[in-house]
């Protein structure tokens, strides 16, 4: 074994000789020569001027260190500012022996007041792409040096700025301190921690990441948590090809108490709504990003599913398949209104004047499907079993199909809103069947004490940039038929004393008044809705009306004629006029107003009351279902009238106005006496 001993002794002697030689070289270096050498070598490697303006300090040991002050690296010629990097104090301690094999093993790196500017030009080139050196220099220098293995990093008072010359976007990350500890023996990741601010928003970050020296040989792995603006954010995953910024696969999550806390980052306008929680797995697939296992919760709302985001060369596109147990849009709208004084103000109109998000619809294309067990709308209505598909193509939004359960009935909706045209074009079709309109009115907070079923058909088209503009120019038709309804005795009393007595005869004290059926049909042209059929039938009363609703001004001009089926109560059959607005309707018995109102409504059709009343009592119709019977009576009455206004109604009302006023006065007087117990 003597030969082995000689080899070991000889090897050790050679190592000592090399160390001594390195020491000798370092000790013999002139500082100014070293400054020049450093500057030349960095420029050869990067193609950029590198300047060490301050003093240079060298400490010789088995782990020699060098300290440089006032260090700068020039920026690309096209950059907006220079230098690209500036460091007030730079200190590095390197293991000596690994240098023999060409490995740069940094034991400790200190950076005091480093400032780094990263910029992208109009063509998408970054200033960190070192391609500015002459060919002979860049060919021999660039890529010549291996990435160093850095064990410990300590930074103080630093700043990193990202600036896009194309968009003008500018982001600044400043830190009070940052540390990086040696890699973990289990996973080989460097421990990092920092405290700083992103665009003046304070944050803290702790986690682990792949060492710098390993970036060229494998994926960049990370596992970090951060806190900012009351949110806790976690990200764990990897970038398979960090040099090409491809192969992202990360699990992210975020949670906090209120969206309003995120206002500084969002630019304002977020509602005070929460708590919130979000998690998803984001995977880069080619040029797209898949969002898998999405789970989002906001207050009482939740959303789950999968989505894909494709940046696209021309337009980004989002596709998603989502599901929810509950979406409380009313809660979200209320929170948004509280944070927006303008939207919180009371409006005299039902159709709002707030502009629709026209430009937002043009930002991206989308294909989204949603199934939701319950959706609470901002109006107060609740939808169940919602199933919809929405497509957005260059600003043209199409929602088809949209199927749901509304107040125990079926609701189908087709919507087309084309924001690519000027003005934007709307087409809307709604079909509803067996809707409990009493429950619907209760959800809308309009009135209690009403029940019954409703079928509806609505077809609209129009143009405009706000709900009011759209309503003002609508064309189309509406048809609603309700049947087997009830009105509470108390509600009828509130409506009008005389009408109450007609609907609920003195001889029958009940908690409710039956409504056999009610029919409403309107034709809409340029925002003016004109009645072609208005009918309500109860066991004691037939009510027929006509008139208009001006959707532009939201003014009502409707007249109603009543006829009692009970001869003894005929004196209470008071006609009345509905005026006011959609937001604040008013009703008043006024036979003279009926005549004037009916005569002034151009194109309005007054169904022949006496004909409808007679038909509703015919034996051949009484056996039919209430809904069918009402529709049949209207159709036959319309045919008998020739589809024109029933002049006899107006004429008779004018001829007998004195008698009617007398009967009306007596009826109201008797009704009040009954209410007061006289």
XYZ file of C-alpha atoms in Angstrom:
678
model
C 0.000 0.000 0.000
C 3.071 2.268 -0.063
C 2.166 3.423 -3.567
C -1.235 4.608 -2.366
C 0.363 6.460 0.541
C 2.762 8.164 -1.856
C -0.130 9.196 -4.142
C -2.111 10.683 -1.243
C 0.888 12.523 0.150
C 1.770 13.780 -3.305
C -1.836 14.869 -3.984
C -2.027 16.747 -0.702
C 1.286 18.414 -1.399
C 0.021 19.453 -4.849
C -3.167 20.884 -3.307
C -1.165 22.873 -0.767
C 1.049 24.124 -3.538
C -1.979 25.268 -5.543
C -3.483 27.082 -2.568
C -0.170 28.773 -1.858
C 0.067 29.724 -5.516
C -3.443 31.238 -5.480
C -2.580 33.187 -2.316
C 0.570 34.413 -3.954
C -1.339 35.552 -7.039
C -4.025 37.331 -4.987
C -1.463 39.029 -2.747
C 0.485 40.222 -5.738
C -2.536 41.786 -7.461
C -2.580 45.530 -7.814
C -6.027 46.947 -6.909
C -6.231 49.112 -9.995
C -5.169 46.219 -12.212
C -7.870 44.116 -10.539
C -10.457 46.864 -11.146
C -9.576 46.926 -14.825
C -9.624 43.146 -15.077
C -13.070 42.903 -13.440
C -14.535 45.597 -15.678
C -13.095 44.032 -18.843
C -14.256 40.509 -17.984
C -17.819 41.586 -17.164
C -18.051 43.591 -20.392
C -16.720 40.619 -22.348
C -19.411 38.425 -20.804
C -22.327 40.877 -21.130
C -21.436 43.367 -23.829
C -22.218 46.173 -21.380
C -19.953 48.658 -19.640
C -19.301 47.630 -16.041
C -17.907 50.211 -13.648
C -16.475 49.904 -10.137
C -16.213 53.532 -9.024
C -15.538 52.967 -5.321
C -12.779 51.266 -3.378
C -11.970 47.551 -3.693
C -11.200 45.467 -0.625
C -9.767 41.928 -0.753
C -9.599 39.561 2.201
C -7.337 36.497 1.730
C -8.245 33.145 3.344
C -9.478 29.673 2.353
C -12.689 31.564 1.559
C -11.365 34.812 0.094
C -13.760 37.746 -0.175
C -13.907 40.836 -2.301
C -15.901 43.997 -1.598
C -16.754 46.582 -4.239
C -18.447 49.952 -3.780
C -20.486 52.012 -6.263
C -20.930 49.299 -8.900
C -22.959 49.924 -12.092
C -23.882 47.886 -15.168
C -24.928 49.858 -18.239
C -28.375 49.430 -19.745
C -29.291 48.458 -23.307
C -28.876 51.321 -25.832
C -32.680 51.538 -26.372
C -33.574 51.605 -22.655
C -35.263 54.618 -21.084
C -32.836 54.932 -18.185
C -29.322 53.976 -17.268
C -27.759 52.103 -15.593
C -29.558 48.751 -15.579
C -27.992 47.806 -12.239
C -26.576 49.990 -9.500
C -25.227 48.649 -6.169
C -23.869 50.851 -3.399
C -21.958 48.018 -1.736
C -21.262 44.573 -3.162
C -19.488 41.880 -1.149
C -18.879 38.261 -2.125
C -17.092 35.461 -0.289
C -16.002 32.534 -2.484
C -14.758 29.052 -1.595
C -11.241 28.769 -2.926
C -10.860 25.056 -3.682
C -13.916 24.705 -6.035
C -12.384 27.408 -8.229
C -9.729 24.892 -9.238
C -12.391 22.857 -11.054
C -14.099 25.934 -12.482
C -17.039 25.931 -10.044
C -17.973 29.283 -8.485
C -19.120 28.466 -4.967
C -20.298 31.632 -3.207
C -20.455 31.205 0.554
C -21.897 34.638 1.242
C -23.266 37.463 -0.915
C -24.117 40.916 0.464
C -25.934 43.627 -1.501
C -26.559 47.043 0.001
C -28.984 49.379 -1.817
C -29.147 47.400 -5.053
C -31.352 48.934 -7.751
C -32.302 46.869 -10.799
C -34.291 48.128 -13.799
C -35.864 45.492 -16.075
C -37.338 46.883 -19.302
C -39.080 45.500 -22.391
C -39.007 47.401 -25.681
C -41.843 47.751 -28.231
C -40.786 44.505 -29.930
C -40.805 42.514 -26.689
C -37.037 42.337 -26.183
C -35.799 42.534 -22.595
C -32.783 44.545 -21.486
C -31.511 41.458 -19.665
C -30.887 39.828 -23.055
C -27.187 40.555 -23.346
C -26.767 40.779 -27.106
C -25.144 44.181 -27.341
C -21.465 43.088 -27.369
C -19.464 42.875 -30.625
C -19.558 39.451 -32.232
C -15.974 38.572 -31.309
C -16.632 39.509 -27.693
C -20.056 38.037 -27.237
C -18.999 34.844 -28.935
C -16.080 34.300 -26.633
C -17.490 35.762 -23.475
C -21.224 35.154 -23.333
C -22.126 31.842 -21.756
C -18.500 31.283 -20.809
C -19.036 31.463 -17.058
C -21.079 28.906 -15.104
C -23.894 30.066 -12.851
C -22.605 30.392 -9.303
C -23.804 28.312 -6.406
C -24.805 30.825 -3.723
C -25.338 29.597 -0.188
C -26.291 32.769 1.702
C -27.633 36.107 0.481
C -28.338 39.238 2.462
C -29.798 42.345 0.904
C -30.688 45.718 2.357
C -32.798 48.603 1.029
C -33.151 47.344 -2.525
C -35.474 48.057 -5.440
C -36.541 46.107 -8.525
C -38.437 47.997 -11.259
C -40.225 46.449 -14.237
C -41.081 48.808 -17.104
C -42.781 48.121 -20.451
C -42.021 50.749 -23.103
C -44.884 49.425 -25.252
C -47.700 49.713 -22.701
C -46.173 52.164 -20.259
C -46.840 49.780 -17.360
C -44.423 50.229 -14.484
C -44.149 48.091 -11.361
C -41.782 48.659 -8.477
C -40.788 46.154 -5.810
C -38.790 47.566 -2.935
C -37.533 45.597 0.042
C -36.209 46.553 3.428
C -34.326 43.303 3.715
C -34.032 39.968 1.958
C -32.227 36.804 3.041
C -31.506 33.458 1.429
C -30.154 30.547 3.466
C -28.299 27.411 2.265
C -30.385 24.745 0.456
C -32.482 22.329 2.471
C -30.875 18.867 2.617
C -34.206 17.155 1.893
C -35.495 18.997 -1.178
C -32.400 21.026 -2.139
C -34.287 24.336 -2.151
C -32.914 27.632 -0.888
C -34.745 29.218 2.057
C -35.794 32.815 1.276
C -37.480 35.593 3.248
C -38.151 39.234 2.476
C -40.109 42.218 3.671
C -40.912 45.091 1.344
C -43.556 46.758 -0.841
C -45.047 46.322 -4.301
C -46.011 49.722 -5.726
C -46.154 51.084 -2.165
C -48.236 48.119 -0.942
C -46.380 46.433 1.964
C -45.860 42.654 1.843
C -43.921 39.848 3.462
C -42.755 36.695 1.710
C -41.305 33.429 2.992
C -40.541 30.292 1.068
C -38.131 28.079 -0.829
C -36.788 28.070 -4.383
C -34.331 26.292 -6.640
C -30.695 27.467 -6.202
C -29.411 29.756 -8.936
C -26.687 27.299 -9.926
C -29.266 24.597 -10.705
C -31.410 26.648 -13.098
C -29.651 25.404 -16.200
C -29.960 21.728 -15.303
C -33.617 21.352 -14.363
C -36.919 23.027 -13.518
C -37.244 26.038 -11.274
C -39.165 24.882 -8.189
C -40.744 27.116 -5.569
C -42.941 26.978 -2.491
C -43.795 30.377 -1.029
C -46.354 32.182 1.100
C -46.979 35.924 1.156
C -49.126 38.382 3.080
C -50.313 41.695 1.657
C -53.420 43.885 1.950
C -54.937 41.530 4.488
C -54.615 38.569 2.118
C -52.676 35.364 2.638
C -51.329 34.000 -0.637
C -49.604 30.675 -1.254
C -47.952 29.340 -4.418
C -46.271 25.968 -4.874
C -45.068 24.477 -8.133
C -42.442 24.714 -10.827
C -41.437 26.174 -14.197
C -40.145 23.293 -16.316
C -38.135 25.498 -18.695
C -37.247 28.665 -16.787
C -34.964 30.013 -19.528
C -37.926 29.999 -21.961
C -40.551 30.855 -19.315
C -42.469 27.706 -20.249
C -43.914 24.772 -18.372
C -45.630 26.564 -15.474
C -47.430 24.236 -13.077
C -48.459 25.930 -9.831
C -51.033 25.448 -7.104
C -52.189 28.864 -5.867
C -54.508 29.962 -3.097
C -55.579 33.263 -1.553
C -57.912 34.246 1.239
C -58.872 37.351 3.180
C -61.658 39.055 5.083
C -62.796 41.753 2.647
C -62.334 42.588 -1.038
C -62.171 46.260 -0.064
C -58.752 45.566 1.490
C -57.452 44.891 -2.040
C -58.455 48.358 -3.306
C -54.878 49.745 -3.512
C -53.881 46.933 -5.860
C -57.106 47.038 -7.921
C -57.201 50.798 -8.344
C -60.315 51.277 -6.197
C -63.968 50.359 -6.512
C -63.954 46.968 -4.790
C -66.933 46.351 -2.470
C -66.619 45.675 1.255
C -67.613 42.048 0.769
C -66.131 38.941 2.307
C -64.672 36.754 3.510
C -63.207 35.423 0.282
C -61.175 32.351 -0.602
C -59.684 31.168 -3.903
C -57.661 28.135 -4.956
C -56.695 26.619 -8.317
C -54.034 24.667 -10.158
C -52.621 26.713 -13.057
C -50.893 24.658 -15.764
C -49.292 26.052 -18.906
C -50.237 23.992 -21.952
C -48.582 25.269 -25.123
C -49.565 28.918 -25.414
C -52.579 28.517 -23.097
C -53.077 28.282 -19.356
C -55.396 25.681 -17.890
C -57.052 26.501 -14.573
C -57.915 23.189 -12.971
C -59.875 22.535 -9.801
C -60.979 26.153 -9.454
C -62.694 26.839 -6.135
C -63.860 30.343 -5.207
C -65.940 31.542 -2.263
C -67.125 35.093 -1.644
C -69.430 35.757 1.309
C -72.428 33.459 0.666
C -71.507 32.700 -2.964
C -69.347 29.897 -4.324
C -68.000 28.837 -7.700
C -66.085 25.784 -8.878
C -64.957 24.224 -12.150
C -62.252 24.358 -14.794
C -61.192 27.074 -17.217
C -58.670 27.854 -19.931
C -57.071 31.196 -20.713
C -55.467 31.638 -24.133
C -53.604 34.979 -24.467
C -53.809 34.790 -28.266
C -51.843 36.820 -30.778
C -54.767 39.183 -31.426
C -57.398 38.597 -28.735
C -57.372 36.628 -25.493
C -60.041 33.971 -25.017
C -61.517 32.410 -21.889
C -63.362 29.098 -21.819
C -64.877 27.767 -18.622
C -67.209 25.115 -17.247
C -68.456 26.321 -13.882
C -70.855 25.164 -11.194
C -72.229 26.689 -8.013
C -74.440 25.809 -5.083
C -75.336 29.493 -4.636
C -74.553 32.815 -6.301
C -75.836 35.753 -4.284
C -75.719 38.568 -6.838
C -78.018 40.681 -4.658
C -75.460 40.640 -1.855
C -72.682 41.601 -4.265
C -74.776 44.404 -5.794
C -75.682 45.788 -2.363
C -72.036 45.828 -1.299
C -71.049 47.544 -4.543
C -73.806 50.162 -4.123
C -72.645 50.977 -0.601
C -69.194 51.749 -1.946
C -70.550 53.844 -4.808
C -72.455 56.948 -3.741
C -73.820 57.513 -7.241
C -75.376 54.062 -7.531
C -76.704 54.266 -3.999
C -78.805 57.335 -4.760
C -82.530 56.821 -5.241
C -83.645 57.014 -8.853
C -87.030 58.107 -10.160
C -86.740 55.483 -12.904
C -87.057 51.719 -12.969
C -84.680 51.450 -15.943
C -81.279 52.731 -14.830
C -79.131 55.282 -16.646
C -75.782 53.702 -15.737
C -73.945 52.862 -18.988
C -73.610 49.183 -19.818
C -70.048 47.703 -19.869
C -69.710 48.120 -23.630
C -65.925 48.398 -23.804
C -65.415 45.559 -21.319
C -67.259 43.194 -23.670
C -64.688 43.969 -26.361
C -61.605 43.086 -24.314
C -61.710 39.306 -24.795
C -63.667 36.414 -26.279
C -65.271 33.791 -24.072
C -67.253 30.552 -23.986
C -68.734 29.862 -20.552
C -71.212 27.317 -19.248
C -72.716 27.494 -15.769
C -74.914 25.267 -13.663
C -76.117 26.705 -10.360
C -78.462 25.306 -7.748
C -79.544 28.826 -6.704
C -78.947 32.346 -8.002
C -80.180 35.388 -6.077
C -80.579 38.293 -8.487
C -79.977 41.927 -7.601
C -83.722 42.558 -7.976
C -84.471 40.075 -5.184
C -85.718 37.283 -7.428
C -84.364 33.786 -6.864
C -83.593 31.345 -9.656
C -83.111 27.632 -9.082
C -81.577 24.935 -11.278
C -79.876 27.475 -13.539
C -78.295 26.090 -16.692
C -76.789 28.486 -19.206
C -74.229 28.847 -21.948
C -72.755 32.216 -22.913
C -70.512 33.086 -25.844
C -68.684 36.379 -26.388
C -67.144 37.000 -29.805
C -65.613 40.406 -30.618
C -68.085 42.178 -28.352
C -71.143 40.175 -29.430
C -72.644 38.431 -26.399
C -75.032 35.514 -26.891
C -76.734 33.673 -24.039
C -78.472 30.537 -25.295
C -79.781 28.477 -23.708
C -80.685 29.960 -20.333
C -82.996 27.613 -18.448
C -84.013 27.891 -14.819
C -86.805 27.592 -12.284
C -88.396 30.924 -11.320
C -90.912 30.944 -8.444
C -91.664 27.243 -8.964
C -92.171 27.718 -12.723
C -90.043 27.193 -15.832
C -88.094 30.107 -17.323
C -86.338 30.056 -20.712
C -84.343 33.025 -21.999
C -82.423 33.811 -25.186
C -80.289 36.958 -25.262
C -78.185 38.643 -27.915
C -76.344 41.894 -27.166
C -74.022 43.084 -29.914
C -71.649 45.715 -28.512
C -69.609 45.692 -31.725
C -72.313 47.786 -33.413
C -73.050 51.445 -32.760
C -75.376 51.797 -31.055
C -75.279 48.323 -29.457
C -78.146 46.047 -30.514
C -80.334 43.981 -28.172
C -82.575 40.994 -28.934
C -84.351 39.302 -26.023
C -86.878 36.484 -25.819
C -88.364 35.186 -22.552
C -90.786 32.304 -22.077
C -92.212 31.488 -18.648
C -94.708 28.803 -17.621
C -96.511 28.077 -14.344
C -94.657 30.793 -12.441
C -96.026 31.551 -8.962
C -96.395 35.291 -9.443
C -97.363 35.812 -5.807
C -94.035 34.380 -4.699
C -92.310 36.435 -7.388
C -93.928 39.679 -6.187
C -92.896 38.840 -2.627
C -89.275 38.247 -3.702
C -89.337 41.557 -5.568
C -90.583 43.183 -2.363
C -93.533 44.632 -4.301
C -96.478 43.211 -2.374
C -97.572 40.299 -0.213
C -100.974 38.675 -0.156
C -101.126 37.636 -3.823
C -100.902 34.144 -5.273
C -101.516 32.434 -8.582
C -99.847 30.952 -11.648
C -98.489 32.903 -14.604
C -97.526 32.119 -18.190
C -95.560 34.802 -20.037
C -94.061 35.435 -23.452
C -91.838 38.471 -24.053
C -90.078 39.403 -27.286
C -87.998 42.603 -27.482
C -85.396 44.182 -29.723
C -83.806 47.578 -29.473
C -80.574 49.557 -29.264
C -78.806 51.699 -26.706
C -75.868 52.050 -24.348
C -77.845 51.987 -21.077
C -81.030 50.274 -19.813
C -82.960 53.546 -20.209
C -81.777 54.034 -23.792
C -82.728 50.452 -24.609
C -86.191 50.795 -23.034
C -86.849 54.083 -24.838
C -86.475 52.458 -28.262
C -87.822 48.953 -27.676
C -89.940 47.120 -30.228
C -91.753 43.850 -29.647
C -94.633 42.423 -27.661
C -95.533 41.025 -24.268
C -98.198 38.535 -23.260
C -98.989 37.394 -19.720
C -101.779 35.093 -18.614
C -102.385 34.321 -14.951
C -104.940 31.936 -13.515
C -106.233 30.361 -10.301
C -105.054 33.362 -8.302
C -105.969 34.933 -4.991
C -105.784 38.440 -3.518
C -105.826 38.799 0.240
C -108.855 40.571 1.703
C -106.538 43.038 3.436
C -104.687 43.913 0.233
C -107.934 44.486 -1.673
C -109.037 46.855 1.095
C -105.868 48.866 0.716
C -106.291 49.078 -3.067
C -109.659 50.885 -3.033
C -112.751 50.773 -0.856
C -115.287 50.508 -3.649
C -113.250 47.905 -5.535
C -112.811 45.918 -2.351
C -116.588 45.759 -1.839
C -117.055 44.524 -5.402
C -114.360 41.868 -5.143
C -115.453 40.685 -1.703
C -119.263 40.811 -1.283
C -120.716 41.781 2.094
C -122.348 38.405 2.467
C -119.115 36.437 2.204
C -116.394 37.139 4.769
C -113.234 35.360 3.563
C -109.484 35.787 4.033
C -108.920 36.053 0.304
C -110.607 36.936 -2.971
C -110.307 34.456 -5.863
C -109.022 35.673 -9.233
C -110.116 33.276 -11.959
C -107.738 34.704 -14.515
C -105.982 37.836 -15.750
C -104.632 38.568 -19.227
C -102.229 41.288 -20.341
C -101.035 41.893 -23.902
C -98.991 44.857 -25.129
C -97.531 45.777 -28.496
C -94.347 47.845 -28.181
C -93.164 50.273 -30.853
C -90.289 52.707 -30.309
C -90.646 52.466 -26.547
C -94.426 52.971 -26.441
C -96.279 49.924 -25.093
C -99.930 49.912 -26.171
C -102.416 47.520 -24.611
C -104.246 45.104 -26.892
C -105.788 43.138 -24.029
C -106.214 43.785 -20.300
C -108.621 41.569 -18.394
C -109.197 40.342 -14.837
C -112.034 38.015 -13.916
C -113.196 37.219 -10.354
C -116.353 35.491 -9.117
C -117.980 38.915 -8.581
C -116.190 41.233 -11.006
C -115.006 41.567 -14.597
C -112.351 44.257 -15.199
C -111.266 45.283 -18.703
C -108.681 47.948 -19.481
C -106.616 49.664 -22.142
C -103.969 52.327 -22.451
C -100.273 52.888 -22.831
C -96.992 52.694 -20.951
C -94.318 55.077 -22.245
C -91.041 53.276 -21.562
C -89.055 56.385 -22.413
C -90.647 58.541 -19.709
C -91.994 55.517 -17.760
C -95.374 57.266 -17.528
C -98.566 55.218 -17.186
C -101.879 56.044 -18.882
C -104.211 53.094 -18.333
C -107.993 53.064 -18.018
C -110.083 50.264 -16.505
C -113.817 49.599 -16.717
C -115.463 47.313 -14.183
C -118.708 45.342 -14.253
C -120.128 43.507 -11.243
C -121.613 40.042 -11.732
C -123.732 40.669 -8.634
C -126.700 42.900 -9.556
C -127.039 44.107 -5.955
C -123.457 45.415 -6.068
C -123.660 47.039 -9.494
C -123.505 50.525 -7.989
C -119.990 49.805 -6.789
C -118.706 49.023 -10.287
C -116.475 52.085 -10.423
C -114.180 52.646 -13.383
C -110.717 53.978 -12.605
C -107.594 55.438 -14.158
C -103.973 54.362 -13.478
C -101.447 57.153 -13.854
C -98.067 58.000 -12.407
C -94.901 56.142 -13.356
C -93.595 52.596 -13.259
C -91.737 53.492 -10.069
C -94.743 55.228 -8.460
C -98.099 54.235 -10.010
C -101.324 55.804 -8.770
C -104.928 54.617 -9.189
C -108.043 56.755 -8.802
C -111.751 56.150 -9.552
C -112.670 58.722 -12.186
C -115.338 57.954 -14.812
C -114.826 61.294 -16.526
C -111.110 60.615 -16.712
C -111.887 57.257 -18.277
C -113.647 58.936 -21.120
C -110.920 61.510 -21.688
C -108.113 59.047 -21.205
C -109.605 56.442 -23.497
C -110.349 59.004 -26.165
C -106.816 60.402 -26.069
C -104.954 57.119 -26.420
C -104.120 56.780 -30.095
C -104.313 53.261 -31.396
C -105.388 51.821 -28.036
C -107.945 49.015 -28.177
C -110.663 48.892 -25.516
C -112.058 45.401 -25.298
C -115.889 45.421 -25.246
C -116.612 44.978 -21.556
C -120.211 43.940 -21.865
C -119.277 41.337 -24.467
C -116.435 39.875 -22.367
C -118.596 39.790 -19.244
C -121.412 38.043 -21.090
C -119.072 35.473 -22.625
C -117.473 34.645 -19.280
C -120.871 33.650 -17.901
C -121.952 31.514 -20.865
C -122.452 27.845 -20.114
C -120.233 26.776 -22.996
C -117.255 28.567 -21.389
C -117.895 28.069 -17.694
C -116.842 24.457 -17.881
C -113.439 25.304 -19.302
C -110.207 25.808 -17.379
C -110.007 29.389 -16.066
C -107.021 30.260 -18.241
C -108.578 28.847 -21.397
C -111.935 30.474 -20.620
C -110.407 33.968 -20.275
C -108.391 33.708 -23.463
C -111.386 32.342 -25.366
C -113.635 35.171 -24.169
C -111.066 37.794 -25.201
C -110.638 36.294 -28.649
C -114.379 36.132 -29.312
C -114.955 39.653 -27.969
C -112.160 40.982 -30.161
C -113.662 39.288 -33.222
C -117.072 40.724 -32.417
C -115.574 44.223 -32.100
C -113.723 43.840 -35.383
C -110.417 44.438 -33.648
C -111.261 48.119 -33.088
C -111.947 50.267 -30.053
C -115.398 49.653 -28.567
C -116.939 53.103 -28.994
C -120.061 52.086 -27.101
C -118.090 51.896 -23.883
C -116.884 55.473 -24.218
C -120.201 56.784 -25.440
C -122.188 55.096 -22.685
C -119.775 56.390 -20.063
C -120.127 59.937 -21.414
C -123.942 59.783 -21.596
C -124.328 58.382 -18.096
C -121.479 60.186 -16.316
C -123.863 61.907 -13.909
C -125.479 58.665 -12.808
C -122.102 56.990 -12.513
C -120.668 59.720 -10.309
C -123.726 59.519 -8.079
C -123.477 55.736 -7.788
C -119.737 55.979 -7.180
C -120.203 58.512 -4.379
C -122.853 56.404 -2.703
C -120.719 53.282 -3.059
C -117.637 54.865 -1.518
C -119.732 56.359 1.289
C -121.276 52.983 2.119
C -117.845 51.343 1.963
C -116.370 53.855 4.399
C -119.336 53.416 6.744
C -118.723 49.691 6.695
C -115.022 50.158 7.445
C -115.736 52.498 10.354
C -118.424 50.210 11.746
C -121.268 52.729 11.284
